Each structure stands twice: as structure tokens, then as C-alpha cells.
XYZ file of C-alpha atoms in Angstrom:
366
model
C 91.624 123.174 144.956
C 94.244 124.495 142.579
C 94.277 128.189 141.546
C 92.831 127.936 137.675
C 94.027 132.036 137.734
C 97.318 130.702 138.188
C 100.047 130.799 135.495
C 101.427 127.556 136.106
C 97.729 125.870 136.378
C 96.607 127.019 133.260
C 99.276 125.932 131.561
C 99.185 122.316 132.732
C 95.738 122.445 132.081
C 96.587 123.480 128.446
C 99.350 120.957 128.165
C 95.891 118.287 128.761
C 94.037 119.586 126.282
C 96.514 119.905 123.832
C 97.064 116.000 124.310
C 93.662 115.219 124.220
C 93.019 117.042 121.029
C 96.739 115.250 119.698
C 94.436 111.992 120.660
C 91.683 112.809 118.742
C 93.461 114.492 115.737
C 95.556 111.388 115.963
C 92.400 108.938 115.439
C 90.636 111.242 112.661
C 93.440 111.277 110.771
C 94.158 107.242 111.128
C 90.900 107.364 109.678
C 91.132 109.699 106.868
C 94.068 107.364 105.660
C 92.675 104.029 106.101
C 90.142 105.194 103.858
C 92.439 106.174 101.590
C 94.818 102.831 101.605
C 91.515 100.886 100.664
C 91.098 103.294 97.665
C 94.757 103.465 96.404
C 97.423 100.273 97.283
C 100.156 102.482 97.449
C 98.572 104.448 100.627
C 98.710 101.315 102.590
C 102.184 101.346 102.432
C 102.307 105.311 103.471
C 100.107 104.691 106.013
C 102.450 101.722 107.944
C 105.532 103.628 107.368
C 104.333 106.941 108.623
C 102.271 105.439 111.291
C 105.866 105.779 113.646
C 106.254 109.670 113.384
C 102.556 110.628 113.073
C 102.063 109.177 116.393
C 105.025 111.895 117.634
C 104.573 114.968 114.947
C 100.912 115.527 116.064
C 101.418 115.403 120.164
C 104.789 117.574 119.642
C 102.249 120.561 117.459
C 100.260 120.562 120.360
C 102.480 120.901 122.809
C 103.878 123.578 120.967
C 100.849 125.369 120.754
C 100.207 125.348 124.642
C 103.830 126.612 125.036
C 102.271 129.981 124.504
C 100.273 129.670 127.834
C 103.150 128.922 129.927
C 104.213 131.827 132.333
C 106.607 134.571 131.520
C 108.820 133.559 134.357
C 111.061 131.698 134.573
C 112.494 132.558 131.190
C 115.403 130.466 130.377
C 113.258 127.246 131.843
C 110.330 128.016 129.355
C 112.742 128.842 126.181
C 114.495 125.403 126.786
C 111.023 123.491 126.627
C 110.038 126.041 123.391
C 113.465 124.998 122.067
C 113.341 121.037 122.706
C 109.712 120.959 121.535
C 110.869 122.477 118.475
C 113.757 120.392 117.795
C 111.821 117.220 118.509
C 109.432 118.744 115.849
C 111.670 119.230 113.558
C 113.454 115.684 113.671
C 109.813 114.288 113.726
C 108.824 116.085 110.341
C 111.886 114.860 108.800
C 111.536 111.273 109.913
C 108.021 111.442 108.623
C 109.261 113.010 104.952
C 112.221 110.368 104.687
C 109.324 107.232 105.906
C 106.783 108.351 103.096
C 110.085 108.862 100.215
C 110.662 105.089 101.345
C 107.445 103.986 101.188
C 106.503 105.248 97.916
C 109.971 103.840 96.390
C 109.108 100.579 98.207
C 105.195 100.513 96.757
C 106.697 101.212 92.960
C 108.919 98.883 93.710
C 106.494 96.480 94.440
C 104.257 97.385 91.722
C 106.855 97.490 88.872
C 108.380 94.146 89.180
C 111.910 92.939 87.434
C 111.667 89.294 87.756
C 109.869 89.134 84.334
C 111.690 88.318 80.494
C 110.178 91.185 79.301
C 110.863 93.945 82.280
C 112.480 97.347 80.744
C 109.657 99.754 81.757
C 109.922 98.281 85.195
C 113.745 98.377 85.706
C 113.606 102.239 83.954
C 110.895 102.930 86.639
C 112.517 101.502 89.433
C 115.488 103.521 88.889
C 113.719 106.342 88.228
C 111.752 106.249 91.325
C 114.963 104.830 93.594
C 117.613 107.511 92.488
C 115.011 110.372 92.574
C 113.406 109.511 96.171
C 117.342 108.177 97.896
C 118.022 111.900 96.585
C 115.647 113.804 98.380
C 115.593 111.463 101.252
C 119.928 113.284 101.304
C 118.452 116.449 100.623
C 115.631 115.894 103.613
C 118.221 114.818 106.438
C 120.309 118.033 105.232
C 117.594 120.256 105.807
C 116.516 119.043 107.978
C 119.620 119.740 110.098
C 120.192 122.851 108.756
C 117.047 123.771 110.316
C 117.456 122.591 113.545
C 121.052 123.844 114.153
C 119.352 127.558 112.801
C 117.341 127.035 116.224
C 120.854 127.542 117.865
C 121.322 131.579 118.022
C 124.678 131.139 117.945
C 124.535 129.092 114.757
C 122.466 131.704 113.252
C 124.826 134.735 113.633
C 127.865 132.394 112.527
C 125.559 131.963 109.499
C 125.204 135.400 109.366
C 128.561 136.201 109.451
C 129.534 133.569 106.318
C 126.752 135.318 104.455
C 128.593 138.453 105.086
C 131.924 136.730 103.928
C 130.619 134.636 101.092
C 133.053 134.994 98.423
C 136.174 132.584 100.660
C 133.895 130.781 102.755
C 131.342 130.219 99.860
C 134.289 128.554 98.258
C 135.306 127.055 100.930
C 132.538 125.318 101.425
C 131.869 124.594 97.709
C 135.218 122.677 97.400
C 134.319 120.636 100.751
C 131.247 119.393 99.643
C 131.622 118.904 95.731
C 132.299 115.466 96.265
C 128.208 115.231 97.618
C 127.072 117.700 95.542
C 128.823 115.783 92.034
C 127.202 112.638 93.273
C 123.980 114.246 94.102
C 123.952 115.690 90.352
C 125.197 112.627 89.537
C 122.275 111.240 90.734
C 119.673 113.245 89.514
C 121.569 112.740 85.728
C 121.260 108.883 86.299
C 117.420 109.487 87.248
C 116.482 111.508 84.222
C 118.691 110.027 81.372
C 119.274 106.308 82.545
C 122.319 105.525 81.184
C 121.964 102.169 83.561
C 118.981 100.720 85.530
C 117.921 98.547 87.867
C 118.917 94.951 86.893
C 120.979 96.317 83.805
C 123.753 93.840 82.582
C 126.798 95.918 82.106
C 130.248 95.187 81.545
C 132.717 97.816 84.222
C 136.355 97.623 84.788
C 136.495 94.103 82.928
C 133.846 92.513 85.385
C 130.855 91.298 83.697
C 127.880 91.749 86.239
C 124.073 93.070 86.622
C 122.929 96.296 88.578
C 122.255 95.249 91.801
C 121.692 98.481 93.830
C 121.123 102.513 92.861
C 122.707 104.550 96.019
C 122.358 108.405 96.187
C 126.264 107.880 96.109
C 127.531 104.824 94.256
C 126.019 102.039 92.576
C 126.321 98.314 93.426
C 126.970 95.914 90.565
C 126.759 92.483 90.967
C 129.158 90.361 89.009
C 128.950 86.789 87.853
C 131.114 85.128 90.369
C 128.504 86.469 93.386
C 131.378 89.325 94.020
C 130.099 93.239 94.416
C 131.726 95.873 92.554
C 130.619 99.208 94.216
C 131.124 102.227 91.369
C 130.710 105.554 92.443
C 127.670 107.573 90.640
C 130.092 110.052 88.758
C 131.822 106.934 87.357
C 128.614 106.186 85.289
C 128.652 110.313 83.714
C 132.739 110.311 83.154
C 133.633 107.464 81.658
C 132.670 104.740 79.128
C 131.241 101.280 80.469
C 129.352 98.733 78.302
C 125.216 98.606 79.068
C 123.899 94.896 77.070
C 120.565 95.752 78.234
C 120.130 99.820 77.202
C 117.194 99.067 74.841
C 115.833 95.145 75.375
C 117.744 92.091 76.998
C 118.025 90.132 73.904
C 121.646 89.067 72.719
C 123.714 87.658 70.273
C 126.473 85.099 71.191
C 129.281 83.667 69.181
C 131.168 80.410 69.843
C 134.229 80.411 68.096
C 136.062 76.997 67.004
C 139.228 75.762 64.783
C 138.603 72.413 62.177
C 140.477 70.961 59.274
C 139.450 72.173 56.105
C 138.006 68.732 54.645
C 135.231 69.394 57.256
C 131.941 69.230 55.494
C 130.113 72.340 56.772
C 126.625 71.192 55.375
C 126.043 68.290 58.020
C 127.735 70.796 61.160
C 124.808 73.685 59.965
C 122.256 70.643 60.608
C 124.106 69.802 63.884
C 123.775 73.622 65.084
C 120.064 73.563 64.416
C 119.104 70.802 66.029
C 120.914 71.954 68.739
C 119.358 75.126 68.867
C 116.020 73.870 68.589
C 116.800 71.486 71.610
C 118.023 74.299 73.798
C 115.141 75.978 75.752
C 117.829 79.202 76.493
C 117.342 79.786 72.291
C 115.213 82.588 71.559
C 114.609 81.066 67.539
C 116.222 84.304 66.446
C 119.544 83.714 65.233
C 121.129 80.668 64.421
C 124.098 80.683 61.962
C 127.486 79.048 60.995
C 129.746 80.630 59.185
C 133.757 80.215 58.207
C 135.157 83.648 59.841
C 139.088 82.947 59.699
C 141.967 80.492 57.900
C 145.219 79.528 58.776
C 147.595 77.824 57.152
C 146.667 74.500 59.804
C 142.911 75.407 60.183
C 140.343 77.050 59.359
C 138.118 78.952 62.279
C 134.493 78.519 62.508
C 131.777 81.160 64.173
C 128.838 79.733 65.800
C 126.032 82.797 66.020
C 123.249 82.329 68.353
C 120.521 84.534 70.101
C 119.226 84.660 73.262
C 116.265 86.502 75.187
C 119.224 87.753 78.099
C 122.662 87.623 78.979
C 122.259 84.697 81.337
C 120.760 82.490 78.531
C 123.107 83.291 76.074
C 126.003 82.081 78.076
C 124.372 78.735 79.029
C 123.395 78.506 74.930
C 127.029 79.044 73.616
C 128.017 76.416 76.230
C 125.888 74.062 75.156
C 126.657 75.176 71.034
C 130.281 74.677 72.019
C 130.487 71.079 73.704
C 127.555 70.130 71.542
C 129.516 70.430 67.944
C 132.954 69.579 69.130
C 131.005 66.171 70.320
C 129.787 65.818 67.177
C 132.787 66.397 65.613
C 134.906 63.726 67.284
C 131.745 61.190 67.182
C 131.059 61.777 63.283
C 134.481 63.137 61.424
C 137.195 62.768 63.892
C 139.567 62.552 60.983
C 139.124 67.026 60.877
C 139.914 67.400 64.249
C 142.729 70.396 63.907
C 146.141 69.015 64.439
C 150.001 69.125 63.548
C 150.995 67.698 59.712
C 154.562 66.512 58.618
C 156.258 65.205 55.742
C 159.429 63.002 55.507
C 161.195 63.442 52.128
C 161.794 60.786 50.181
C 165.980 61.840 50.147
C 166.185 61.299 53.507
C 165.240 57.938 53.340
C 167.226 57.096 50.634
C 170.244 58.258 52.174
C 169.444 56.786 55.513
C 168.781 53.417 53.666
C 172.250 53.564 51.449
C 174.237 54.152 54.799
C 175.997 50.581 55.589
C 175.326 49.128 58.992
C 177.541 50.066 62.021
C 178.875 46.390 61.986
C 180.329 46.402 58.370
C 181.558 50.075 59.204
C 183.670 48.749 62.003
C 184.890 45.605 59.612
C 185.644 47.493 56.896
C 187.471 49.767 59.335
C 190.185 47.045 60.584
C 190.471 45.685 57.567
């Protein structure tokens, strides 16, 4: 029979218990939140991404806890276990922060669709929601670091020591990590004032291309062509870019095109309607033609048309554009723009009174 009044036993025996009441904790509070996931949809998401680090944080407490049973002796041996514990504890509590940040970005997410026409509360939420949780999920994992290397006494008298020497090392430091810290600001900026969102069509560096992906440090755009432009986050706060979707995705598109002036302009309005009306990508907005520009050869038309987004409009202006040029050479091919000349009458005169090169020659011998 083992000695109970022994250190060593009642310690293992406390390292039992504490795992049996981690089992039973465990199971009451799997309980408590499957309750709760059947109340509220976003739980269920909270619940099976924090299932992974419950199942560690609440064994690791208790283990803790029973640490304070173990014998005095031998020191070091029980301060390593106090110390691991701890550190496991520590990385479990963060994993468990950054899993529920992720699973409530993923539930909005899911909740607050984009794929619709009309979808700007959904995109501004979205962004909201992605910036603002990828932000503290970066301010989490740093803490949580911070934390566990403060575990470390020699960490924590080097720490002391900077504090004691703040002004050069503070700077130090400051310059080091400004690049995080502008993006982090950055960041938060982007959250509250959503200059771009989710899904956004913008126009950056002369790329035309939609907001694919909100980091905590850049931003992906995806452009037309299926390439990725990846922007930094202070790029959106220091410098201008074009945003077509800031307020609503509708759009105005102009096709621009060079006729003859004896074009009749009546019969190429019709044309544009009926065109228009034919095109499902028309939102029955705008629909106008209009003589913008002259040359002394031509005169240039504008085509204006509207669509409900970006990706519309472009289709529409294609179809405006080979759509009147068609009719154009089908109907009055006579005003297609080209090249005039005229041949004065003197020159033909003078070309006609010219004698042949035959007589020239005779006359010559003679």
C-alpha cells in the first residue's frame, strides 16, 4: 500500500483528481455551449473552433492547480513542471482567443453575404469585422508571447533594465517596429473609416481590379486579367486610388466613336435604345447619344450608358460599341469616317494639253 502521508503520493493523487474534475468541467461546459449554439448560429461556429484548445486549456488549469501539492524538494524539478504547465497555458489561451476572433469573422462572414447586386452593408461589414478581428488576432499572438517570454527571469530583468533605459531603447524599438505598428494603425483606420471594402472595385497603380482580401498588413486586389496586386495597408491612408463602388455599384459607361457628319443622328438614338433595351447588363438608367467632339474629317460621338456594376458596364459598352458600328456599315455605310481629296481642274487641263511622248520625240528630230 502506498504512503497517502507521503509528498509524492499526494501529489499524484492530486494530479487524478485534477483530471477528473478537467473531465467533468470539460463535459459541463460542452454542454453549456451546445445549448447556446442552438440559441444563437454564430455559437455553433465558436463552439467547433474552440472545441481544439478547450479540450487542452481546462486539463492544463488543473494541473496547475495540483502543482501546489507537489513536494518542496526537489526544487528545480518542480519549478520546470510549474514553468512548462504555465507556458502550455499560456499558448493554449492564446490559441483559444485567436480560434474564437476566427470564428466570429468566419460566422459574419457567413451571415453578411457579397454575392448579391445590392451588397454594400455586407461588404462594409465584412471589412469591418475582418480588419478589426485579423488585428487583434496580431495583437493576441504578441501578447501572447510577451507573456510567456516574461515567464523567463532572465527576460524579465532585461525588461527591467530597458524600462530603466527607455528614452534610446524606447526609440530603438519604436523605429524597429513602425513598419507593424503603421500597418496595424493602418488597419484599424481602414476598419473604422472604410475608404475600401470587401469586394470594392477600385482602380490602383493603373490596374483595374476588385478587393479580394483585407490582411492586418496589405490588401489583395484582384485585377481583371485573374492577376493579384498585393498593396500594403498604409498605401490605402497615403495616397490617392480610385474606389467605383464607395457609395453603390452602379456606373456610368461611355463608348466613344468617330462618323461623317451627314450621319443622321435621329435613326442611331433609336439604334442605341433598342440596344439597350435588348441588353440584360442595362440597368434602364441612362441611355444617351450625344455629339461630344468635331474635327475637320469627323465628328466624335459619345454613347452614355448605365449599369448596376462595373462588370456589367463593360460587357454593355461592348455590346453599344459593335452594336452601332454594325449598324452603321449595314444602314449608312456611305458616313463611315474616311480620307477626302480633290483633283483641281488645272491639273487636268495641263496634263491633257501636254502632247504625247511619241510626237515629242518626232517633233524632236525633225
Amino acid at each position: 500500500m502506498p504512503d497517502i502521508a507521503h509528498p509524492w503520493t499526494r501529489f499524484a493523487l492530486a494530479v487524478v483528481v485534477a483530471l477528473v474534475v478537467a473531465g467533468i468541467l470539460r463535459r459541463v461546459v460542452h454542454a453549456l455551449l451546445r445549448r447556446l449554439a442552438i440559441r444563437h448560429p454564430m455559437g455553433a461556429s465558436i463552439v467547433a473552433r474552440a472545441n481544439a484548445p478547450m479540450e487542452t486549456i481546462v486539463p492544463l488549469a488543473m494541473l496547475l492547480l495540483s502543482c501546489r501539492l507537489a513536494p518542496d524538494e526537489p526544487a528545480r524539478l518542480v519549478g520546470a513542471l510549474e514553468h512548462a504547465l504555465a507556458l502550455a497555458l499560456i499558448v493554449a489561451c492564446t490559441w483559444f482567443v485567436v480560434r474564437c476572433l476566427g470564428a466570429v469573422e468566419a460566422a459574419v462572414s457567413r451571415f453578411n453575404p457579397i454575392d448579391l447586386d445590392d451588397n454594400l452593408r455586407a461588404r462594409r461589414v465584412q471589412t469591418q469585422v475582418r480588419v478589426l478581428s485579423r488585428t487583434a488576432m496580431v495583437v493576441t499572438v504578441v501578447l501572447g508571447i510577451g507573456i510567456a517570454l516574461m515567464t523567463f527571469p532572465a527576460v524579465r530583468q532585461f525588461g527591467a533594465s530597458l524600462l530603466a533605459s527607455a528614452g534610446i531603447a524606447g526609440l530603438a524599438v519604436g523605429l524597429a517596429a513602425k513598419p507593424m505598428l503603421g500597418n496595424l494603425i493602418a488597419g484599424m483606420q481602414l476598419a473604422l473609416t472604410q475608404p475600401i471594402r470587401i469586394d470594392d472595385v477600385v482602380v490602383i497603380e493603373n490596374e483595374w481590379g476588385k478587393i479580394e482580401e483585407i490582411t492586418s498588413t496589405y490588401v489583395v486586389v484582384r485585377i481583371w486579367d485573374e492577376r493579384r496586386l498585393v498593396v500594403p495597408l498604409q498605401y490605402f491612408i497615403e495616397r490617392p486610388f480610385q474606389n467605383w463602388t464607395r457609395t453603390n455599384s452602379q456606373i456610368l459607361g461611355s463608348v466613344m466613336l468617330w462618323f461623317d457628319y451627314g450621319l443622321p443622328l435621329e435613326p442611331l438614338r433609336a439604334e442605341l435604345q433598342r440596344l439597350c433595351k435588348s441588353a440584360a447588363e442595362w440597368d434602364g438608367r441612362v441611355c444617351v447619344l450625344q455629339v461630344v467632339d468635331a474635327s475637320e474629317k469627323a465628328m466624335q460621338l459619345r454613347a452614355l450608358v448605365s449599369s448596376s456594376n462595373s462588370s456589367a458596364s463593360w460587357d454593355l459598352r461592348c455590346k453599344v460599341r459593335e452594336g452601332l458600328i454594325d449598324y452603321v456599315r449595314r444602314e449608312c455605310p456611305g458616313y463611315l469616317p474616311r480620307f477626302r481629296g480633290e483633283v483641281e481642274s488645272a491639273v487636268r487641263a495641263a496634263d491633257a494639253a501636254t502632247p504625247p511622248f511619241a510626237s515629242r520625240m518626232a517633233s524632236s528630230r525633225s
